[in-house]
Amino acid sequence: QVQLVESGGGLVQAGGSLRLSCTASGSIISINFMGWYRQAPGKQRELVAATTGGGSTNYADSVKGRFTISRDNAKNTLYLQMNSLKAEDTAVYYCNAEVVTPWVGEYDYWGQGTQVTVSS
């Protein structure tokens, strides 16, 4: 099976920075898509940033210019560099990946989430 593990969350002051990471492990042939989602209490889970195997990236309007998604394919690791953090960024951040596996083909996996809290 495939596991996604997020790390790097924590408590920061507004204007500060955090770097999240997500590492995929298991029976992986390739990863077509990796993205970061977030969910705050009482709100829907939303896409924050995503990247494809072809290198294209996509960001939510609320984080453009502040967040940068990157990927280390050799390590099957996804990063989210978050700068100029705002209180509105407070949420649980989840890693998502579409993984090609030997037996079941393409499948969508989720990490357990990491908490990001931004104080004013």
mmCIF file of C-alpha atoms in Angstrom:
data_model
loop_
_atom_site.group_PDB
_atom_site.id
_atom_site.type_symbol
_atom_site.label_atom_id
_atom_site.label_comp_id
_atom_site.label_asym_id
_atom_site.label_seq_id
_atom_site.Cartn_x
_atom_site.Cartn_y
_atom_site.Cartn_z
ATOM 1 C CA GLN A 1 0.000 0.000 0.000
ATOM 2 C CA VAL A 2 0.902 3.655 -0.275
ATOM 3 C CA GLN A 3 1.215 6.071 2.604
ATOM 4 C CA LEU A 4 1.425 9.847 2.567
ATOM 5 C CA VAL A 5 2.874 11.525 5.630
ATOM 6 C CA GLU A 6 2.787 15.286 6.149
ATOM 7 C CA SER A 7 5.017 17.263 8.449
ATOM 8 C CA GLY A 8 6.141 20.803 9.091
ATOM 9 C CA GLY A 9 3.032 22.322 10.545
ATOM 10 C CA GLY A 10 3.077 24.407 13.656
ATOM 11 C CA LEU A 11 2.312 27.733 15.241
ATOM 12 C CA VAL A 12 3.641 30.926 13.690
ATOM 13 C CA GLN A 13 2.932 34.610 13.930
ATOM 14 C CA ALA A 14 1.263 36.449 11.101
ATOM 15 C CA GLY A 15 3.825 37.354 8.490
ATOM 16 C CA GLY A 16 5.941 34.345 9.281
ATOM 17 C CA SER A 17 6.775 31.302 7.218
ATOM 18 C CA LEU A 18 6.415 27.552 7.345
ATOM 19 C CA ARG A 19 7.481 24.777 5.033
ATOM 20 C CA LEU A 20 5.298 21.717 4.813
ATOM 21 C CA SER A 21 6.467 18.431 3.423
ATOM 22 C CA CYS A 22 4.682 15.304 2.293
ATOM 23 C CA THR A 23 6.477 12.066 1.602
ATOM 24 C CA ALA A 24 4.886 9.203 -0.272
ATOM 25 C CA SER A 25 6.076 5.677 0.349
ATOM 26 C CA GLY A 26 5.077 2.189 -0.663
ATOM 27 C CA SER A 27 4.571 0.428 -3.965
ATOM 28 C CA ILE A 28 4.923 3.436 -6.219
ATOM 29 C CA ILE A 29 5.622 3.364 -9.911
ATOM 30 C CA SER A 30 5.036 7.049 -10.460
ATOM 31 C CA ILE A 31 3.056 9.956 -9.096
ATOM 32 C CA ASN A 32 0.963 11.842 -11.595
ATOM 33 C CA PHE A 33 -0.385 14.516 -9.312
ATOM 34 C CA MET A 34 0.398 15.919 -5.900
ATOM 35 C CA GLY A 35 -1.393 18.696 -4.159
ATOM 36 C CA TRP A 36 -2.044 20.450 -0.900
ATOM 37 C CA TYR A 37 -5.514 20.933 0.471
ATOM 38 C CA ARG A 38 -6.606 22.590 3.663
ATOM 39 C CA GLN A 39 -9.648 22.527 5.859
ATOM 40 C CA ALA A 40 -10.563 24.920 8.628
ATOM 41 C CA PRO A 41 -13.272 24.157 11.199
ATOM 42 C CA GLY A 42 -16.700 24.654 9.717
ATOM 43 C CA LYS A 43 -15.356 25.059 6.200
ATOM 44 C CA GLN A 44 -15.051 22.844 3.163
ATOM 45 C CA ARG A 45 -11.758 21.320 2.250
ATOM 46 C CA GLU A 46 -10.176 23.406 -0.485
ATOM 47 C CA LEU A 47 -7.319 23.041 -2.894
ATOM 48 C CA VAL A 48 -4.379 25.229 -1.953
ATOM 49 C CA ALA A 49 -1.779 24.288 -4.533
ATOM 50 C CA ALA A 50 -1.091 21.441 -6.905
ATOM 51 C CA THR A 51 1.525 20.222 -9.311
ATOM 52 C CA THR A 52 1.528 17.594 -12.036
ATOM 53 C CA GLY A 53 4.240 15.315 -13.294
ATOM 54 C CA GLY A 54 4.630 17.641 -16.234
ATOM 55 C CA GLY A 55 5.596 20.471 -13.940
ATOM 56 C CA SER A 56 2.528 22.642 -14.159
ATOM 57 C CA THR A 57 1.339 24.302 -10.976
ATOM 58 C CA ASN A 58 -1.918 25.714 -9.775
ATOM 59 C CA TYR A 59 -2.695 27.884 -6.767
ATOM 60 C CA ALA A 60 -5.759 29.083 -5.011
ATOM 61 C CA ASP A 61 -6.242 32.804 -5.476
ATOM 62 C CA SER A 62 -5.935 33.350 -1.747
ATOM 63 C CA VAL A 63 -2.355 32.068 -1.651
ATOM 64 C CA LYS A 64 -0.928 33.234 -4.962
ATOM 65 C CA GLY A 65 2.280 35.131 -4.486
ATOM 66 C CA ARG A 66 2.720 33.803 -0.958
ATOM 67 C CA PHE A 67 2.864 30.014 -1.282
ATOM 68 C CA THR A 68 5.092 27.934 -3.510
ATOM 69 C CA ILE A 69 4.589 24.271 -4.258
ATOM 70 C CA SER A 70 7.534 22.132 -5.271
ATOM 71 C CA ARG A 71 8.306 18.488 -5.715
ATOM 72 C CA ASP A 72 11.353 16.302 -5.308
ATOM 73 C CA ASN A 73 10.598 13.368 -7.555
ATOM 74 C CA ALA A 74 13.641 11.391 -6.450
ATOM 75 C CA LYS A 75 12.350 11.415 -2.885
ATOM 76 C CA ASN A 76 8.636 11.270 -3.698
ATOM 77 C CA THR A 77 8.272 14.346 -1.568
ATOM 78 C CA LEU A 78 6.044 17.354 -1.981
ATOM 79 C CA TYR A 79 6.698 20.703 -0.344
ATOM 80 C CA LEU A 80 4.677 23.779 0.333
ATOM 81 C CA GLN A 81 6.627 26.892 1.198
ATOM 82 C CA MET A 82 4.267 29.278 2.933
ATOM 83 C CA ASN A 83 5.356 32.874 3.343
ATOM 84 C CA SER A 84 3.587 35.964 4.605
ATOM 85 C CA LEU A 85 1.197 33.796 6.544
ATOM 86 C CA LYS A 86 -2.127 35.199 7.602
ATOM 87 C CA ALA A 87 -4.567 34.174 10.281
ATOM 88 C CA GLU A 88 -6.887 33.047 7.501
ATOM 89 C CA ASP A 89 -4.337 30.381 6.576
ATOM 90 C CA THR A 90 -5.009 28.541 9.819
ATOM 91 C CA ALA A 91 -6.223 25.064 8.926
ATOM 92 C CA VAL A 92 -5.305 21.430 8.758
ATOM 93 C CA TYR A 93 -3.273 20.921 5.614
ATOM 94 C CA TYR A 94 -3.584 17.652 3.754
ATOM 95 C CA CYS A 95 -1.378 16.130 1.121
ATOM 96 C CA ASN A 96 -3.049 14.404 -1.805
ATOM 97 C CA ALA A 97 -1.469 12.308 -4.523
ATOM 98 C CA GLU A 98 -2.571 10.326 -7.530
ATOM 99 C CA VAL A 99 -0.228 7.368 -7.457
ATOM 100 C CA VAL A 100 0.420 4.718 -10.073
ATOM 101 C CA THR A 101 0.875 1.378 -8.338
ATOM 102 C CA PRO A 102 1.798 -2.038 -9.748
ATOM 103 C CA TRP A 103 -1.479 -3.787 -9.026
ATOM 104 C CA VAL A 104 -4.322 -1.327 -8.795
ATOM 105 C CA GLY A 105 -3.085 1.265 -11.241
ATOM 106 C CA GLU A 106 -3.850 4.883 -10.527
ATOM 107 C CA TYR A 107 -5.290 5.606 -7.112
ATOM 108 C CA ASP A 108 -5.885 8.689 -5.032
ATOM 109 C CA TYR A 109 -4.265 8.837 -1.595
ATOM 110 C CA TRP A 110 -4.512 11.267 1.297
ATOM 111 C CA GLY A 111 -2.233 12.027 4.183
ATOM 112 C CA GLN A 112 -3.375 12.395 7.772
ATOM 113 C CA GLY A 113 -2.981 16.160 7.815
ATOM 114 C CA THR A 114 -0.775 18.620 9.645
ATOM 115 C CA GLN A 115 -2.023 21.573 11.645
ATOM 116 C CA VAL A 116 -0.993 25.089 10.711
ATOM 117 C CA THR A 117 -1.937 27.833 13.138
ATOM 118 C CA VAL A 118 -1.199 31.475 12.432
ATOM 119 C CA SER A 119 -1.569 33.921 15.291
ATOM 120 C CA SER A 120 -2.006 37.654 15.004
#
